[in-house]
Coordinates of C-alpha atoms in Angstrom, one line a residue:
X1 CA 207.2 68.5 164.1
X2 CA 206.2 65.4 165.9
X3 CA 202.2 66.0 165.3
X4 CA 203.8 66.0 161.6
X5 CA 205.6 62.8 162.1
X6 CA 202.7 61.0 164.2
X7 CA 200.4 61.5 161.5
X8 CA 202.4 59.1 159.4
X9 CA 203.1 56.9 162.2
X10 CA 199.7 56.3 163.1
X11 CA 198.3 55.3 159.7
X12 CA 200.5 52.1 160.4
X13 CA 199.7 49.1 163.2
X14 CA 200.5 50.2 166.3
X15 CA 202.6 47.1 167.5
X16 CA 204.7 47.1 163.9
X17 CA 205.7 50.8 163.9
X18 CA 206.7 50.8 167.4
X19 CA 209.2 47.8 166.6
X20 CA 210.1 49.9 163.3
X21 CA 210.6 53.0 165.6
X22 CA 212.7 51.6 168.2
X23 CA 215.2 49.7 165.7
X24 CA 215.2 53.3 163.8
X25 CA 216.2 55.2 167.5
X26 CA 218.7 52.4 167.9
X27 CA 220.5 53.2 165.0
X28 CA 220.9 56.3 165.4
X29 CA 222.1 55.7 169.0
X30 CA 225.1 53.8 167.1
X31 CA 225.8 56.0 165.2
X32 CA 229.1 58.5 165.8
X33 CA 227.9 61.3 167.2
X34 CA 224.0 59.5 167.9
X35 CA 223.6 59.6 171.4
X36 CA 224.8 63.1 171.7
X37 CA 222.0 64.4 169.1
X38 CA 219.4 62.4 170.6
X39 CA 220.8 63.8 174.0
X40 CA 220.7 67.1 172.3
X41 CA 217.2 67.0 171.0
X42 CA 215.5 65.2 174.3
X43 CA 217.7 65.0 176.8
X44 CA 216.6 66.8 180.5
X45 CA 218.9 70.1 180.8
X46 CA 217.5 70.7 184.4
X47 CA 219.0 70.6 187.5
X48 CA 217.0 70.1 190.7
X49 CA 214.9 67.5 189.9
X50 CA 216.9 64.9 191.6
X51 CA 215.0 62.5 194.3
X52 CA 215.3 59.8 196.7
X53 CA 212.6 57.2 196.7
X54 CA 213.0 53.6 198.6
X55 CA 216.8 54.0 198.8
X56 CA 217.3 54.7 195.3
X57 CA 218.6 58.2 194.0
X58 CA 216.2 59.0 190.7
X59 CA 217.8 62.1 188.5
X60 CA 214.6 62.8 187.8
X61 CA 210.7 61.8 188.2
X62 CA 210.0 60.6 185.0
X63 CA 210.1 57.3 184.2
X64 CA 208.9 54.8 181.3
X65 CA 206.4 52.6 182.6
X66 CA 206.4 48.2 181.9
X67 CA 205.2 47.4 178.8
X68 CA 207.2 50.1 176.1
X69 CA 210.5 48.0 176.4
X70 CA 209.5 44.3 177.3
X71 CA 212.9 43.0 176.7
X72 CA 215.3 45.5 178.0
X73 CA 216.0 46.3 174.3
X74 CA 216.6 50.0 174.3
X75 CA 217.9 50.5 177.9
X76 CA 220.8 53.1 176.8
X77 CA 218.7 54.5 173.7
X78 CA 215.6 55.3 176.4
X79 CA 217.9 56.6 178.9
X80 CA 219.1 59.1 176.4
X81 CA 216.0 60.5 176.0
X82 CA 216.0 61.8 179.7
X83 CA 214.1 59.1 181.8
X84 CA 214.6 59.1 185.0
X85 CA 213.9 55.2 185.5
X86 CA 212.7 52.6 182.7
X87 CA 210.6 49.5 183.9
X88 CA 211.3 46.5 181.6
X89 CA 208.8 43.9 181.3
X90 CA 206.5 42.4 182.1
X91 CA 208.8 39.6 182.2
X92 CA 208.1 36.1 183.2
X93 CA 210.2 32.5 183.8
X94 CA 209.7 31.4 180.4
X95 CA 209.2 33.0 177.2
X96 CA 205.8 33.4 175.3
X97 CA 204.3 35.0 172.5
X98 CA 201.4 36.4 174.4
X99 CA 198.0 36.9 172.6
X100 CA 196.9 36.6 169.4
X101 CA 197.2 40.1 166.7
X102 CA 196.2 42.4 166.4
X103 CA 196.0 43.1 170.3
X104 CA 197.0 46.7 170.2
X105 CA 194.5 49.5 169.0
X106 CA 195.1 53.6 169.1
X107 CA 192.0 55.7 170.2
X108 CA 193.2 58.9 168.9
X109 CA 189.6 60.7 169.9
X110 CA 190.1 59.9 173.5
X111 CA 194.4 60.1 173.0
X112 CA 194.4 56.5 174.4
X113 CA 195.3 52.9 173.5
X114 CA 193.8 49.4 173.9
X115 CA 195.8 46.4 174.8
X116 CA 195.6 42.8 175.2
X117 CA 199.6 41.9 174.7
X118 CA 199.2 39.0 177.3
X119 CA 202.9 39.4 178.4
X120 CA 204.3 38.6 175.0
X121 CA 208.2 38.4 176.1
X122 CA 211.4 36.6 175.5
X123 CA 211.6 35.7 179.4
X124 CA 213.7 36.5 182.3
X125 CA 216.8 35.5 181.7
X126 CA 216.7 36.9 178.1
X127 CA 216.1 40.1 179.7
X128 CA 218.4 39.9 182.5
X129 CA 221.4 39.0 180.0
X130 CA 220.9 42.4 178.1
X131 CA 220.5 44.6 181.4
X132 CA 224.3 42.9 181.7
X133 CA 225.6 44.8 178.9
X134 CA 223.9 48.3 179.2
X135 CA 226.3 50.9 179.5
X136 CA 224.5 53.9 180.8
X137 CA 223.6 54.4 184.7
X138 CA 219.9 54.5 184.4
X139 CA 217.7 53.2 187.0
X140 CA 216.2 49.6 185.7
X141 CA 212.7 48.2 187.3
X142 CA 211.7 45.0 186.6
X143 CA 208.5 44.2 186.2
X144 CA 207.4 40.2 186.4
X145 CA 204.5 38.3 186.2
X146 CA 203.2 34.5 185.6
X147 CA 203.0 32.4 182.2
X148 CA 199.5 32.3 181.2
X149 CA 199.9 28.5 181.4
X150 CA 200.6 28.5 184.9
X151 CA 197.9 28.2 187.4
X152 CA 197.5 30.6 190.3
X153 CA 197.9 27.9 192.6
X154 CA 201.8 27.4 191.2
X155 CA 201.7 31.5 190.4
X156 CA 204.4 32.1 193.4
X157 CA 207.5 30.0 191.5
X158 CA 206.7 31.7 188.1
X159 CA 207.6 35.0 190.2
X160 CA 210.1 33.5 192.3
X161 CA 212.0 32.3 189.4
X162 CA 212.1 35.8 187.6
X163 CA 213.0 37.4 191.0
X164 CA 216.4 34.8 191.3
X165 CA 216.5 36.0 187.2
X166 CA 216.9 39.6 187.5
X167 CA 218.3 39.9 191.1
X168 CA 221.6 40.9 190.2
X169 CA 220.9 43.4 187.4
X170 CA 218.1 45.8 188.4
X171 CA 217.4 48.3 190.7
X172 CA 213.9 47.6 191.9
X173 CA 211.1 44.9 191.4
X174 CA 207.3 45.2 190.8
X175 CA 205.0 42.5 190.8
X176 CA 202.2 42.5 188.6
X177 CA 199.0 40.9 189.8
X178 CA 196.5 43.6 187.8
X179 CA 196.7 43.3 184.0
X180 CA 193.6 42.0 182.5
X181 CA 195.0 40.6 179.5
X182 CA 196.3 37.4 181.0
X183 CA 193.3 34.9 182.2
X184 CA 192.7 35.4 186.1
X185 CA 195.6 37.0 187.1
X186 CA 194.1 39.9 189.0
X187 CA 192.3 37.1 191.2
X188 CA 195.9 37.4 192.7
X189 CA 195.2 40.7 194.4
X190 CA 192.6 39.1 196.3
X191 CA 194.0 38.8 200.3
X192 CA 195.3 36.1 200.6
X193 CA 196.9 34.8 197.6
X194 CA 198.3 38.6 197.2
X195 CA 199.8 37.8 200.8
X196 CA 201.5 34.6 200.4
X197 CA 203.3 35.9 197.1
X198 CA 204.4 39.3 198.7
X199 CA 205.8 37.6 201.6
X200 CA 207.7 34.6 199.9
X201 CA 209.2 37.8 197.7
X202 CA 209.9 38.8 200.5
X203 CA 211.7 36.3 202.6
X204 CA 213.7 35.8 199.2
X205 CA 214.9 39.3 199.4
X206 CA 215.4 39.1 203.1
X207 CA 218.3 36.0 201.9
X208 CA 220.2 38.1 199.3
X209 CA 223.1 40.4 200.9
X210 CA 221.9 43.7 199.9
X211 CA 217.9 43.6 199.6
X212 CA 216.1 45.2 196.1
X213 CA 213.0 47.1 197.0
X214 CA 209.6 45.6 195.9
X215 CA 206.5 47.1 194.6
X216 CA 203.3 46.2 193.9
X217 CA 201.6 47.1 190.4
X218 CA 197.5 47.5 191.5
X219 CA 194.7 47.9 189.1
X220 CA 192.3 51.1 188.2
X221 CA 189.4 49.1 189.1
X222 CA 189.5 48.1 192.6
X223 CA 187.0 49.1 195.2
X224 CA 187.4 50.9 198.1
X225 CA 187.4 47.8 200.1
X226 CA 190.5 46.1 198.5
X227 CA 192.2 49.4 198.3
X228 CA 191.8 49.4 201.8
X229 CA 193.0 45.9 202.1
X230 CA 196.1 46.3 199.5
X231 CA 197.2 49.4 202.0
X232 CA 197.2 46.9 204.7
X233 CA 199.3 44.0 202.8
X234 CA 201.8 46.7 202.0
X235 CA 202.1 47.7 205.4
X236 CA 202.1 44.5 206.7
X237 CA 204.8 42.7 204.2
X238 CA 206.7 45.9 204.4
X239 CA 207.0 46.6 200.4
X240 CA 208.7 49.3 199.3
X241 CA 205.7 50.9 197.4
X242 CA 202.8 50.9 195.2
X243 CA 202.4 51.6 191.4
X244 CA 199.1 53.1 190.5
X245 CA 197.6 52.2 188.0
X246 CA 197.8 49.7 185.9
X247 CA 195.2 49.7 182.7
X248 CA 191.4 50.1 183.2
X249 CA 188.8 47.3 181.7
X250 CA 186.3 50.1 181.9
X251 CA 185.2 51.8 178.7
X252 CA 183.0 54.6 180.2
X253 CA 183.3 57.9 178.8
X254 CA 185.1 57.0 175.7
X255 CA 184.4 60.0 172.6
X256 CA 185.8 57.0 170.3
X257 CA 181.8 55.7 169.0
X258 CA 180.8 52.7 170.6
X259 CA 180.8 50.4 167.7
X260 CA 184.5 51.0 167.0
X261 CA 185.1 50.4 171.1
X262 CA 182.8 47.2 170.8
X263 CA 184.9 45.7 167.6
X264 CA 188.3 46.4 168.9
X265 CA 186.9 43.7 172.0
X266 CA 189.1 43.1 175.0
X267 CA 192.1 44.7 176.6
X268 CA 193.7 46.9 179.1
X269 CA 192.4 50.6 178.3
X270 CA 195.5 53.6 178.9
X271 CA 196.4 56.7 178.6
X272 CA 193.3 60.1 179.3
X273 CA 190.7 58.4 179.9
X274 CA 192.2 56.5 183.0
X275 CA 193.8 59.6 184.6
X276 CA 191.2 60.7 186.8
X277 CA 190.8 57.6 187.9
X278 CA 194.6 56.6 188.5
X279 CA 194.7 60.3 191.0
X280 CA 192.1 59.5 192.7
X281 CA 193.5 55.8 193.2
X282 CA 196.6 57.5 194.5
X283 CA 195.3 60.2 196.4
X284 CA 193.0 57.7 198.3
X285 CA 196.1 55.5 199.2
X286 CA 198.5 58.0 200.3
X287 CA 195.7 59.6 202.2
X288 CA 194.8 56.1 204.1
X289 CA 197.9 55.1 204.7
X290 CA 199.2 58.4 205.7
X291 CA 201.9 58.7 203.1
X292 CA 203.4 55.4 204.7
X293 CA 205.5 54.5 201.3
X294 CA 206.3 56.2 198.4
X295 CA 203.7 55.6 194.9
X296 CA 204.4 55.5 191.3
X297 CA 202.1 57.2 189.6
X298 CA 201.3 55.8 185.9
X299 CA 197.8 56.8 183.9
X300 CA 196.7 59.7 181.7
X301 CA 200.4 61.8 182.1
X302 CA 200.9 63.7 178.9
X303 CA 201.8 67.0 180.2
X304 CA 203.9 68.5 183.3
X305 CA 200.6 69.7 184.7
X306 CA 199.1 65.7 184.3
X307 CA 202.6 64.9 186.3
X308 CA 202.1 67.9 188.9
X309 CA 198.4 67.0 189.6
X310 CA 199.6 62.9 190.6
X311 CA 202.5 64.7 192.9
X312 CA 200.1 66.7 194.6
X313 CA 197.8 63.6 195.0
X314 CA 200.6 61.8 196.6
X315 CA 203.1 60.3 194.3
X316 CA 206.7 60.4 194.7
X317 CA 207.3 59.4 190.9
X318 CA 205.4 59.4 187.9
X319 CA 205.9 56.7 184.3
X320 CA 204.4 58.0 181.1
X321 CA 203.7 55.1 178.4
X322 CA 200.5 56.4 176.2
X323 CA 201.5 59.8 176.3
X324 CA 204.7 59.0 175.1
X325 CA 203.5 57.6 172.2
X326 CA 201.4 60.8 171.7
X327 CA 203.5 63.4 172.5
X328 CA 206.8 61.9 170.9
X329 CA 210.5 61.8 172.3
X330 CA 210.1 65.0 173.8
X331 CA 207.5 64.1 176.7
X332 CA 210.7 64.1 179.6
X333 CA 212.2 67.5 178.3
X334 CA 208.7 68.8 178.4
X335 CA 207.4 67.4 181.5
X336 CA 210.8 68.2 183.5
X337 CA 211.0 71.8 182.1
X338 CA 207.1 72.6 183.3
X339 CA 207.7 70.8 186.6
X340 CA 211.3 72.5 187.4
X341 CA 209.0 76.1 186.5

């Protein structure tokens, strides 16, 4: 039914018809009886998936990665669709538009997207005001970067200021340092800029009563080398984990022909293509740092064998985004069901 529906879906621009879809879902959710058929339809019937990663009790693996719900929108609709987490965001201090459209592109060929959003949001405490009204029990990540008007050198307020922001109404933070779609951000996984932020996040959680766990958001692209040094920062700030990955500039291996590739220009490349790479990201981590904190596992997870194959690498969670947009409302029942077999 959804291969049915997508087809019609995707003759539309990507960014409109996921606005269009997500009003439509929260309709229904309003509507007597709404959650309970969406429930119905998607919701995760098993039992026995339940884990505890960094302190926090997940009631299942599956979670919606940053980027699907910016604002903390659809909190309550999501959760009805059987995440085990959602990670709003990426969220920073002050609202922006982000980049210029069209900055999102389908490559159905290679069952991937491009994206050059450029942290188009409504900011922090936008977001943080919703999250006060949601009415379901879902585990909330937020997930917060800089304004693209910021300088790196003043990059540690922009996150402090979203950290004070969403303290009190999330579950767990992860700072974003690797999306390629806002100008030299990932310089601040180098060393020593990545070390300062982490532990001034840090030292702010260490003042707050009860401390949030942090995470750190890496990209696909990094070399063995500053793997090997972001293993050490975590270990050395004491973060509460890694997500792996974020999106790939590469564009190797793509069956979408060149020319198309070439003309969409720029962006953040998700979904197949980068799953290969986003295991073996996670499997060389967990391997070097002896399985010393948990990792979310985000890149190329359509199916519960794409899921099973990022556990076994190492991961203690996984977040679908692309293949949720390809394999429809479904993806958690589905991915639960194979992964309880």
């Amino acid at each position: 039914m959804y291969n049915l529906i997508k087809n019609i879906l995707f003759r539309y621009p990507p960014e409109n018809i996921h606005h269009s879809v997500m009003r439509g879902m929260k309709t229904i959710y309003s509507l007597p009886l709404g959650k309970q058929i969406l429930e119905s339809f998607c919701g995760v019937k098993e039992k026995g998936l339940e884990r505890e990663v960094f302190g926090l009790k997940f009631s299942n693996p599956v979670g919606l990665a940053a980027g699907f719900d910016k604002d903390a929108k659809y909190i309550d609709e999501l959760a009805s669709l059987g995440f085990g987490f959602v990670e709003i965001g990426t969220v920073t201090p002050v609202a922006q538009p982000g980049n210029d459209l069209p900055r999102l592109f389908r490559l159905p060929a290679d069952k991937a997207l491009i994206n050059r959003m450029g942290f188009n949001n409504e900011g922090a405490v936008a977001a943080a005001r919703r999250l006060q009204h949601k009415k379901s029990n879902i585990i909330v990540g937020g997930n917060i970067g800089k304004n693209k008007v910021t300088p790196n050198e003043e990059a540690v307020s922009d996150y402090e200021k979203c950290f004070h922001a969403l303290f009190d109404v999330v579950d767990y933070f992860v700072v974003n340092v690797s999306s390629p779609n806002t100008p030299n951000l990932r310089a601040l996984q180098e060393k020593e800029p990545l070390k300062q932020l982490l532990h001034h996040l840090q030292f702010l959680n260490s003042q707050k009563k009860v401390q949030k766990p942090i995470l750190l958001k890496i990209a696909p692209d990094l070399t063995t080398e500053q793997l090997d040094d972001i293993v050490e920062i975590v270990q050395e700030t004491k973060l509460a984990g890694i997500v792996a990955t974020n999106t790939t500039i590469s564009r190797e291996g793509l069956e979408t022909p060149a020319t198309e590739v070439t003309e969409i220009g720029a962006g953040g490349l998700s979904g197949l293509p980068v799953k290969d790479k986003s295991t073996e990201v996670i499997r060389y981590i967990h391997k070097k740092s002896n399985g010393a904190f948990p990792i979310i596992a985000v890149g190329g997870i359509f199916t519960a064998a794409d899921a099973q194959e990022k556990l076994d690498a190492g991961a203690a969670l996984v977040q679908v985004y692309t293949g949720f947009i390809y394999e429809g409302p479904t993806i958690v029942k589905k991915i639960c069901a194979g992964l309880r077999r």
